[in-house]
Tab-separated table of C-alpha atoms in Angstrom:
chain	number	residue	atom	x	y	z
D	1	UNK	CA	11.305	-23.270	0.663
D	2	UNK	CA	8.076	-25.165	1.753
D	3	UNK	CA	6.291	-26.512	-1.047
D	4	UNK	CA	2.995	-27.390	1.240
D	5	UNK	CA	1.669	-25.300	3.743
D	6	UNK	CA	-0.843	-22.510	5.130
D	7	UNK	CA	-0.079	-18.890	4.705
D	8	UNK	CA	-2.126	-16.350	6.087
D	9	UNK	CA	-2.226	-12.261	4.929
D	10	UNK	CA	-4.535	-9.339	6.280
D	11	UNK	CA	-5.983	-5.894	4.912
D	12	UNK	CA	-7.485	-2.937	6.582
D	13	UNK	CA	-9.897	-0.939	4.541
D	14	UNK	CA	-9.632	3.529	4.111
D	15	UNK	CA	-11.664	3.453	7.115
D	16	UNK	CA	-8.988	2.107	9.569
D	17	UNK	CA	-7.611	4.493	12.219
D	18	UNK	CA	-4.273	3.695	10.487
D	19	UNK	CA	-5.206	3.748	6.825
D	20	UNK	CA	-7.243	7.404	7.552
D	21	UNK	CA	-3.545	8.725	8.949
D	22	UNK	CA	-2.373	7.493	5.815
D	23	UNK	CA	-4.824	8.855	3.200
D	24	UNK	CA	-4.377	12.394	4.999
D	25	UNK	CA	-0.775	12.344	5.277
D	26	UNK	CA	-0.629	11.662	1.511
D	27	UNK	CA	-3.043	14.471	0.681
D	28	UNK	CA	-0.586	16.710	2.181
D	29	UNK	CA	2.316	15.055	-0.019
D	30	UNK	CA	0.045	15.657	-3.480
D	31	UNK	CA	-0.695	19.166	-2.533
D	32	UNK	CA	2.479	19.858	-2.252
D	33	UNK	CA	3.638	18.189	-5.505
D	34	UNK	CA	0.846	19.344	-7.490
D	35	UNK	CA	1.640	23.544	-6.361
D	36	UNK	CA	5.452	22.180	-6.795
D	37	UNK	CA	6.607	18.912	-8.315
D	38	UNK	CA	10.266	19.269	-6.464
D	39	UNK	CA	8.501	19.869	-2.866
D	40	UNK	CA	9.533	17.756	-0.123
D	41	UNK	CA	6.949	16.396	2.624
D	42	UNK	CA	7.389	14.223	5.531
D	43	UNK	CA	4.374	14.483	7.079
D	44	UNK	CA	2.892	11.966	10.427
D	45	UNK	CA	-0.777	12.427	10.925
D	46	UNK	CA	-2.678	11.520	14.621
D	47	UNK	CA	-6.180	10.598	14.724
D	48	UNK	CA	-8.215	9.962	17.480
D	49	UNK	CA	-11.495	10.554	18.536
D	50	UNK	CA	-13.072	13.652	16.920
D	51	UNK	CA	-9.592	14.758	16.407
D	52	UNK	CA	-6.364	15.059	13.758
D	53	UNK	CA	-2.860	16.323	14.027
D	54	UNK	CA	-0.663	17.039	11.800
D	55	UNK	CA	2.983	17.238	12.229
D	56	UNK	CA	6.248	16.697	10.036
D	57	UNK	CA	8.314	18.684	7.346
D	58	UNK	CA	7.915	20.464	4.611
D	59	UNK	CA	10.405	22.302	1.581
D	60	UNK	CA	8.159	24.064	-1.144
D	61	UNK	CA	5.303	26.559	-1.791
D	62	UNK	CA	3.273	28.254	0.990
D	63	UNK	CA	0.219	26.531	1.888
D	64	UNK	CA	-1.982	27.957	4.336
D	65	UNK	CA	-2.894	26.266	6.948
D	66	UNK	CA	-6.336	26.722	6.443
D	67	UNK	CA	-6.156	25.423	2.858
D	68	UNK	CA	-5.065	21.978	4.078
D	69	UNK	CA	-7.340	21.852	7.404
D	70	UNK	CA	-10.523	22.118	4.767
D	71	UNK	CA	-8.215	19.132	2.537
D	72	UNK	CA	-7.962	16.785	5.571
D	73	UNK	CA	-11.893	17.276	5.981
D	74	UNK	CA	-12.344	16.426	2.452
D	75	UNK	CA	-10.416	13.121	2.987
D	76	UNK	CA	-12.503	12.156	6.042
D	77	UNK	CA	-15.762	13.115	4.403
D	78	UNK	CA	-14.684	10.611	1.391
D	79	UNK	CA	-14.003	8.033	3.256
D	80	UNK	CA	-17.697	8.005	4.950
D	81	UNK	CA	-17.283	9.618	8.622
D	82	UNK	CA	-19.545	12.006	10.084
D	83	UNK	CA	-20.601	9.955	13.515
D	84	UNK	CA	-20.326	11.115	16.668
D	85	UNK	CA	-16.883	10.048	17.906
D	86	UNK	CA	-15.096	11.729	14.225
D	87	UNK	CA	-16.713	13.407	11.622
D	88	UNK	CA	-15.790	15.561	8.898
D	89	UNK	CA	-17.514	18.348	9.935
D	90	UNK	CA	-16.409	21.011	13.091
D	91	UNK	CA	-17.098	18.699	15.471
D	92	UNK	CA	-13.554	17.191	14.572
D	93	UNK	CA	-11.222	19.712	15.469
D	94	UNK	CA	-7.632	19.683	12.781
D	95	UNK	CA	-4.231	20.908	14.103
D	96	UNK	CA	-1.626	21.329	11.490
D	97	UNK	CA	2.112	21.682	12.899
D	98	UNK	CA	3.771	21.377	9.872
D	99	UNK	CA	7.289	23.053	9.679
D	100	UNK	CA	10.368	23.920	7.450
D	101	UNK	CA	13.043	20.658	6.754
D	102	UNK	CA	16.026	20.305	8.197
D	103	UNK	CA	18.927	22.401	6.622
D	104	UNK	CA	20.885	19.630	7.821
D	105	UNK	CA	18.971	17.199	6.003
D	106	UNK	CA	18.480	19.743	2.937
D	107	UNK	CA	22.438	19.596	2.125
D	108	UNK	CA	23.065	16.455	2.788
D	109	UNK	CA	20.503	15.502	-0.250
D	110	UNK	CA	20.406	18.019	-2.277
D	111	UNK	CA	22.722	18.282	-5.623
D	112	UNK	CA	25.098	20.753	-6.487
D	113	UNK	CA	28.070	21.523	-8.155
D	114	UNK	CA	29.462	17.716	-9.719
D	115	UNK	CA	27.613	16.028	-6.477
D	116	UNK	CA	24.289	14.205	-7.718
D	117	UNK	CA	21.451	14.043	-5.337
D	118	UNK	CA	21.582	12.081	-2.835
D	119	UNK	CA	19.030	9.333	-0.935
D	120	UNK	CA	17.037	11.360	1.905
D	121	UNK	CA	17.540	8.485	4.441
D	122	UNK	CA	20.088	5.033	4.879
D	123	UNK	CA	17.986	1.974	4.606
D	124	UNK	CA	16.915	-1.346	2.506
D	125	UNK	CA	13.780	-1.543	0.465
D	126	UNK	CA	12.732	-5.149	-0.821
D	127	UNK	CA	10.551	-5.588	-3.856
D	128	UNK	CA	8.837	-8.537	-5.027
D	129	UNK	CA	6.392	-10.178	-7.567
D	130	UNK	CA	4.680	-13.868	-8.019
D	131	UNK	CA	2.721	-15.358	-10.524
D	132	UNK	CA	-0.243	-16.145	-8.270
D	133	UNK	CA	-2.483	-13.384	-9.731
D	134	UNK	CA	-2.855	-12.022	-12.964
D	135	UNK	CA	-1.463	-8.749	-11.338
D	136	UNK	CA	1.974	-10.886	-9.883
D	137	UNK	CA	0.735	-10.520	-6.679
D	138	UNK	CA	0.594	-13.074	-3.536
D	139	UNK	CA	-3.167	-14.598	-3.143
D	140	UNK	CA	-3.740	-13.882	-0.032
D	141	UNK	CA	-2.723	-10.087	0.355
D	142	UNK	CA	-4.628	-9.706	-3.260
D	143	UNK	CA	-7.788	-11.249	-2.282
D	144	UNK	CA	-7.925	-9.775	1.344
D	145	UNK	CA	-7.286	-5.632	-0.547
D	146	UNK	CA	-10.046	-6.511	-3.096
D	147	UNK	CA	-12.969	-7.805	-0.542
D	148	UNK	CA	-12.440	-4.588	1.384
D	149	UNK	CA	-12.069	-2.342	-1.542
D	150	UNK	CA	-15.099	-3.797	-3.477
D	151	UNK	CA	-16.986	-3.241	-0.132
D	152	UNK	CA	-16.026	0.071	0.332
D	153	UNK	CA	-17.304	0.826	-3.361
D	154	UNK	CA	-20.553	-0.077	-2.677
D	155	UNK	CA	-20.735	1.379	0.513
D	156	UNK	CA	-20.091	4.739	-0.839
D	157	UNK	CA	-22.347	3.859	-4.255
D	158	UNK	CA	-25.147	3.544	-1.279
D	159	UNK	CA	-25.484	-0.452	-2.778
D	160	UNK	CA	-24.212	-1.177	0.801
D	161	UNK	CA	-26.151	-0.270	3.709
D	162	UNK	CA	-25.919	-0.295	7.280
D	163	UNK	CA	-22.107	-1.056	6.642
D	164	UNK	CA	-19.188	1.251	8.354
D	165	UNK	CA	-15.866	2.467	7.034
D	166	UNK	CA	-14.084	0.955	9.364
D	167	UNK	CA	-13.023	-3.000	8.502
D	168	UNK	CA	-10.347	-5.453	8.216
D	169	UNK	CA	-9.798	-8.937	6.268
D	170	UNK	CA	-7.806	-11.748	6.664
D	171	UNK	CA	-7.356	-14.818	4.349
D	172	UNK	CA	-5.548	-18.202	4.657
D	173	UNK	CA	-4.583	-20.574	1.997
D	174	UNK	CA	-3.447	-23.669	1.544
D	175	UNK	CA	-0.176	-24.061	-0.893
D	176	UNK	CA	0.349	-27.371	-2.564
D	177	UNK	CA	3.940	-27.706	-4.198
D	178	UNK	CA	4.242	-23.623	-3.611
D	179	UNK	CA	1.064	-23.105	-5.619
D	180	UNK	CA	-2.679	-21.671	-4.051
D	181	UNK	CA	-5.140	-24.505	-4.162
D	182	UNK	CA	-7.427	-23.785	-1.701
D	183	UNK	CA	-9.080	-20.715	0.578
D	184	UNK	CA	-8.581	-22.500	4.279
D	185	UNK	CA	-10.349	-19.712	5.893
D	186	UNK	CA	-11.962	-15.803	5.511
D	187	UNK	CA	-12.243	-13.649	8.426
D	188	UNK	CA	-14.186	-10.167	8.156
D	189	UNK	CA	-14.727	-7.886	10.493
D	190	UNK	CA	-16.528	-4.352	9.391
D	191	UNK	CA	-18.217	-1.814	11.661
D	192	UNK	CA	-21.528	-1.685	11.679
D	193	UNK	CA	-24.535	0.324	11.865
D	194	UNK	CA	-26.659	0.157	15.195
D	195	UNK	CA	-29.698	-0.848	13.148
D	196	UNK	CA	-28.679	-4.378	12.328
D	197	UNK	CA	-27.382	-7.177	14.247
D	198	UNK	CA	-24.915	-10.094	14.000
D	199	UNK	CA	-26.937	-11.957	11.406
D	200	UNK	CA	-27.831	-9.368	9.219
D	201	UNK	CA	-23.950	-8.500	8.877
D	202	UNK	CA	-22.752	-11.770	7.937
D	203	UNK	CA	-25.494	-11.942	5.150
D	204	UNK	CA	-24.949	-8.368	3.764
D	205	UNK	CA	-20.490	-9.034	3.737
D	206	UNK	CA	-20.373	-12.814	2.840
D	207	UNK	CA	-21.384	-12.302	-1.007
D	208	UNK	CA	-18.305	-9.989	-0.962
D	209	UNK	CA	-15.822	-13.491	-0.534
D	210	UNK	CA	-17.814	-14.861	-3.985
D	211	UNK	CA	-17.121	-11.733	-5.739
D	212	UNK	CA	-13.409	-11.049	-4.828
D	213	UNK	CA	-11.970	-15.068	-4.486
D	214	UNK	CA	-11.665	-17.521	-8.124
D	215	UNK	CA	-13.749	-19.813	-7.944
D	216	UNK	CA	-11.664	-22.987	-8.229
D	217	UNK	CA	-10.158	-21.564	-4.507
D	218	UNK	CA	-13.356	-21.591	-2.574
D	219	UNK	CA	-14.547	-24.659	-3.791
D	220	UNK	CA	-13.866	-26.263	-0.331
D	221	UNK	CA	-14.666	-23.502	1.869
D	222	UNK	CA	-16.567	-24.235	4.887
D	223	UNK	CA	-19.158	-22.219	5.812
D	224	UNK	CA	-17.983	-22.338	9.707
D	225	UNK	CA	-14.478	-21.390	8.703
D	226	UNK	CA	-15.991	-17.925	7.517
D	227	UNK	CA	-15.422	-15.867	10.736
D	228	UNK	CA	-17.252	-12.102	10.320
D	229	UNK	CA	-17.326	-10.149	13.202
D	230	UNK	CA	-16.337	-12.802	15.845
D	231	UNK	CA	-16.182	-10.726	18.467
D	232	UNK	CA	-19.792	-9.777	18.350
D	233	UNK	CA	-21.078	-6.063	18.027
D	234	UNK	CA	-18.812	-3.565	16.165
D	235	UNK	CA	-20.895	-0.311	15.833
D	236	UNK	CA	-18.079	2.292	17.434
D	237	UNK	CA	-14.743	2.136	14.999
D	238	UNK	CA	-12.670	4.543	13.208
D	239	UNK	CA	-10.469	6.905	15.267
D	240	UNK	CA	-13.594	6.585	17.816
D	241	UNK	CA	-12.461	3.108	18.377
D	242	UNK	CA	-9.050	3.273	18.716
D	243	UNK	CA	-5.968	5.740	17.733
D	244	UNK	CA	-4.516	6.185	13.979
D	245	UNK	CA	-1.114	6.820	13.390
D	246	UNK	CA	1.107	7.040	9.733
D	247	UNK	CA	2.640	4.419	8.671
D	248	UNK	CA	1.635	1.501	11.091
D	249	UNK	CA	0.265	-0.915	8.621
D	250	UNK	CA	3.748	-1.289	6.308
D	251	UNK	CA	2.551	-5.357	5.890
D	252	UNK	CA	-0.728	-4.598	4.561
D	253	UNK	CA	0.410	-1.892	1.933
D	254	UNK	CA	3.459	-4.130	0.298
D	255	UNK	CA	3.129	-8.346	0.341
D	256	UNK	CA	1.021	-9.298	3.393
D	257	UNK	CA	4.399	-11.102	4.959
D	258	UNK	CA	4.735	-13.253	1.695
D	259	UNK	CA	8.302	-11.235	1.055
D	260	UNK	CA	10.700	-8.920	3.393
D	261	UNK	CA	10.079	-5.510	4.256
D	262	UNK	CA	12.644	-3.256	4.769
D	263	UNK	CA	10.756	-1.800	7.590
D	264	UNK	CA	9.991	2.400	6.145
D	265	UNK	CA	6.775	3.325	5.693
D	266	UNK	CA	5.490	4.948	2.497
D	267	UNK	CA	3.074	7.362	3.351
D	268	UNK	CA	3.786	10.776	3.916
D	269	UNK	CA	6.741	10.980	1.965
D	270	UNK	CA	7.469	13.003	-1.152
D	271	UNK	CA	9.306	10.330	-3.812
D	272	UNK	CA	12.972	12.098	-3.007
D	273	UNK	CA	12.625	9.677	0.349
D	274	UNK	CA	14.038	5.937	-0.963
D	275	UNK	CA	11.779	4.224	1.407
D	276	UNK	CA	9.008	5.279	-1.066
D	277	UNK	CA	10.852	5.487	-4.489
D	278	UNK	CA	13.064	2.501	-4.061
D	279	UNK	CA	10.351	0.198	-2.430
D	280	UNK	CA	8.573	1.211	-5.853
D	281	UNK	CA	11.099	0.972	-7.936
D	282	UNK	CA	12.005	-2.934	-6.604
D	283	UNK	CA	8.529	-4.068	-7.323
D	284	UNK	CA	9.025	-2.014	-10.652
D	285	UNK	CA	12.273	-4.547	-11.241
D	286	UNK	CA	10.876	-7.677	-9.648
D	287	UNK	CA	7.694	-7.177	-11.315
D	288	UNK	CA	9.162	-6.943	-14.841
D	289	UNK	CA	11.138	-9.900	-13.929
D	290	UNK	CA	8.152	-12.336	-13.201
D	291	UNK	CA	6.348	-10.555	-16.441
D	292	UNK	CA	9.216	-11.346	-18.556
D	293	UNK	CA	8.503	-15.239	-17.610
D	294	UNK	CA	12.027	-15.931	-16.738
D	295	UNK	CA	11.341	-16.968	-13.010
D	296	UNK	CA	7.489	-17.786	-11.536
D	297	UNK	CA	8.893	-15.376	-8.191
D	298	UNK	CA	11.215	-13.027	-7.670
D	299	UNK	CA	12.625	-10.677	-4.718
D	300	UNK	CA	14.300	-7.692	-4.954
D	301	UNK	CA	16.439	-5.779	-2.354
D	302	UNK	CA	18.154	-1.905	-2.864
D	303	UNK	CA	20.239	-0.339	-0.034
D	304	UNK	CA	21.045	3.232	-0.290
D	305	UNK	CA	23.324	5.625	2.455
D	306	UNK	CA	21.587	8.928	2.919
D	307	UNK	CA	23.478	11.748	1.248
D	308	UNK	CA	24.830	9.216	-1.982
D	309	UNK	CA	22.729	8.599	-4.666
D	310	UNK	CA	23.445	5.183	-6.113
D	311	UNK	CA	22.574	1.839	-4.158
D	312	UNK	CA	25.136	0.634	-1.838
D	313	UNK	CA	23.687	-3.470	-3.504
D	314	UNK	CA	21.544	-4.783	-5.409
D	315	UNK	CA	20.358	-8.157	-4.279
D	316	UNK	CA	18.684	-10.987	-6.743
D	317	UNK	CA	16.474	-14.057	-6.004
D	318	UNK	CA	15.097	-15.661	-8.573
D	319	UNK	CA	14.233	-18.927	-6.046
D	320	UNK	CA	15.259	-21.668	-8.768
D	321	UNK	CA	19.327	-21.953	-7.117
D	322	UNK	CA	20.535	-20.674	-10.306
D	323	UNK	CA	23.236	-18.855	-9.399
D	324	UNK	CA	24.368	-17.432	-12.751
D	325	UNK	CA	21.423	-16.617	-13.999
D	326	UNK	CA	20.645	-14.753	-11.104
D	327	UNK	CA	23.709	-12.846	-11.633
D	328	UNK	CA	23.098	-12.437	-15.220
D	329	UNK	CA	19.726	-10.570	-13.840
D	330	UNK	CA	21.509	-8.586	-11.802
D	331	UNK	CA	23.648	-7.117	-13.992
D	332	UNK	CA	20.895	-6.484	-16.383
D	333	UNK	CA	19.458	-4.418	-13.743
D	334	UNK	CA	22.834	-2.337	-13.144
D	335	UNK	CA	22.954	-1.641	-17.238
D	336	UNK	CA	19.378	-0.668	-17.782
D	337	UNK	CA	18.352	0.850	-15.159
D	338	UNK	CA	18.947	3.932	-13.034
D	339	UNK	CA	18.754	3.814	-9.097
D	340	UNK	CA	19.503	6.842	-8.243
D	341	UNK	CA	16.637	9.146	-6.255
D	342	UNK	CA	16.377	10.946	-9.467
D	343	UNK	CA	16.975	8.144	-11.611
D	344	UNK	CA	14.035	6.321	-9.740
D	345	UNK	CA	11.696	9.730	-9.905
D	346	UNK	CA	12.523	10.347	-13.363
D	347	UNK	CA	11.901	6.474	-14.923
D	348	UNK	CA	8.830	5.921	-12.973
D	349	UNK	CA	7.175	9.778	-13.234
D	350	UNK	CA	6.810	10.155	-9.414
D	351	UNK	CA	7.153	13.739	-9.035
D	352	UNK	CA	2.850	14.039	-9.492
D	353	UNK	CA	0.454	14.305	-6.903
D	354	UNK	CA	-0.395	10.429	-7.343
D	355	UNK	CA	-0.394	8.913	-3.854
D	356	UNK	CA	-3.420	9.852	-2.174
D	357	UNK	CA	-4.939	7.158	-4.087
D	358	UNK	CA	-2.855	4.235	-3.374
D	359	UNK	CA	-2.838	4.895	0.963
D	360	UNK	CA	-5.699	1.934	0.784
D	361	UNK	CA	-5.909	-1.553	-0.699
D	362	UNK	CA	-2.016	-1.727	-1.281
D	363	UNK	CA	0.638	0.088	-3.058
D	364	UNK	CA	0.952	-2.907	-5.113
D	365	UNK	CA	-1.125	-4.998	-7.376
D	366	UNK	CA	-2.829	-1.627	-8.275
D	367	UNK	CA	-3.921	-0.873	-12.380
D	368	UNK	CA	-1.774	1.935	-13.257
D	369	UNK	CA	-3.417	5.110	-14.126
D	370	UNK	CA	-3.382	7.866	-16.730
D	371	UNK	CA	-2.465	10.410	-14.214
D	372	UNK	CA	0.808	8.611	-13.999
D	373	UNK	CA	-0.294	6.699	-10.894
D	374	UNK	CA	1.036	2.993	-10.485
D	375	UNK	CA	3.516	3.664	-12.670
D	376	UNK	CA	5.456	1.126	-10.659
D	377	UNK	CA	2.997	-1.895	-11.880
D	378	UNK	CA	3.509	-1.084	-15.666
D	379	UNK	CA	5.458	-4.359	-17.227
D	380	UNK	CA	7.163	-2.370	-20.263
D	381	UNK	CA	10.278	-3.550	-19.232
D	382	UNK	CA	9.739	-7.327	-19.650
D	383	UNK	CA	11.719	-7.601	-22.170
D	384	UNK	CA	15.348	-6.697	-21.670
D	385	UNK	CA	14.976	-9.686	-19.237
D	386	UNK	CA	13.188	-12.322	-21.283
D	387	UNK	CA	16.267	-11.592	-24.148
């Protein structure tokens, strides 16, 4: 590993084509979950201008269509569109083409007789946690979520004027012996209201880099390495702007590129589907790990088969080339800890309607909530490693 270097990570904010398939595609997963907790969704979701389609599978109660048509325009209406090019209102016409799952798929998952349930899908999920944060998450992904999100917030409090939905971040920092010293660069770039110009932007969004960034990191910030809005004018955005589709911004909603992805999405996809649970349930590991002060980093990868319900492997890093007790880890994990689909569901509570929340600003990092949500970023298992 490089101990000095630049790394760079990006967000998007709710208002991204992308992130606005994502937030409606996990509506559709919660109202399923909440009219049945053992419903199973995969649902895609198209945007583009002044229109959304739905399409995917679904196992559980009968929704009408109608009923989640009137949900998606809830979504877009929270997440501040009604312009011209996509609005939440008529003008933005909603196909749903939702349809039953696969029997194929249904017995090939489902448990019965001495068989346990299986995974819904083959694949590797990789979790992972630092101590760079207070929440054991890499800087630059951490800071990049929270100038977006805190924007967003006071967009929608009406603090923030003239500001769009539509935005993206990007931060680099410099790493000195494999720790953050310094923010090298912030680039923002937010749509805009007609009724200000270039100027006016960069003074209403750069007080958002103070309030999201430590201190001690932007002490040598330059004010000409703060890029907002490079390009120049940035009033049409959204789905107006360019296509949304589910599930394209997998970087942005785990580790910003600081750790592996295993490559599934997670929105969309009831918790029976490993590339959710398991990518949850390896940060829920690696997290615990970092917590338990053991190791300053730590990466986690599952691999499951669809149709058999333990992991295939369990992979350990612990980055210190300690072989043994990396091993000693690992077995820790295989005694206390059930990876199984159900296993996963049943530790971590994940049969709620909890995810509409976390399609923005990162699945991880996140404070977890009473409603069960974030369960994933609770630490109470720190100590069965620290013993």
């Amino acid at each position: 590993m490089k101990k000095n270097y630049l790394f760079t990570s990006e967000s998007v904010s709710e208002g991204h084509p992308d992130k606005v398939c994502d937030r409606i595609s996990d509506m559709v997963v919660d109202t399923y979950l909440r009219a049945e907790p053992q419903s199973r969704v995969a649902c895609e979701t198209l945007t583009t201008t002044n229109k959304v389609v739905l399409a995917g599978e679904v196992r559980g109660p009968d929704i009408k269509k109608d009923e989640l048509i009137s949900k998606v325009r809830d979504c877009i209406k929270d997440i501040g569109y009604d312009q011209d090019g996509f609005t939440y209102k008529e003008a933005t016409k909603i196909e749903s083409h939702l349809h039953a799952q696969s029997a194929d798929i249904a017995i090939g998952v489902d448990s019965s007789g001495n068989k346990d349930e299986g995974a819904g899908d083959q694949g590797i999920m990789f979790g992972y946690a630092c101590d760079e944060t207070d929440v054991l998450m890499p800087a630059p992904i951490h800071y990049s979520h929270k100038i977006l999100r805190l924007m967003a917030e006071d967009r929608k409090s009406g603090k923030l004027k003239n500001i769009e939905p539509d935005s993206k971040s990007q931060i680099t920092i410099e790493y000195k012996d494999g720790k953050p010293v310094n923010v090298k660069s912030v680039v923002i770039s937010t749509q805009h209201s007609a009724d200000v110009n270039q100027s006016q932007v960069r003074d209403l969004v750069k007080p958002y880099i103070e309030k999201s960034i430590p201190k001690e990191l932007l002490n040598n910030l330059q004010d000409e390495e703060i890029y907002i809005n490079p390009t120049g004018n940035f009033v049409i955005g959204g789905p107006d702007g360019d296509s949304g589709l589910t599930g394209r911004k997998i970087i942005v909603d785990t580790y910003g590129g600081a750790a592996p992805h295993g490559g599934g999405a997670f929105s969309g996809k009831d918790p029976t589907k490993v590339d959710r649970s398991a990518a949850y349930a390896s940060r829920y590991l690696a997290k615990n790990i970092v917590a338990s002060k053991i190791t300053d980093k730590c990466l986690i990868q599952l691999a499951y088969a669809i149709g058999v319900s333990k992991p295939l492997s369990i992979y350990v890093d612990l980055f210190d080339n300690d072989e043994d007790k990396n091993k000693h880890v690992e077995s820790l994990i295989k005694k206390n800890f059930d990876l199984s689909p159900r296993g996963i569901r049943e530790m971590l509570g994940l049969n709620k309607p909890i995810y509409e929340k976390s399609a923005a600003y990162g699945h991880f990092g996140r404070d977890p909530g009473s409603d069960g949500s974030f369960s994933w970023e609770k630490v109470d298992k720190k100590d069965i490693f620290s013993k």
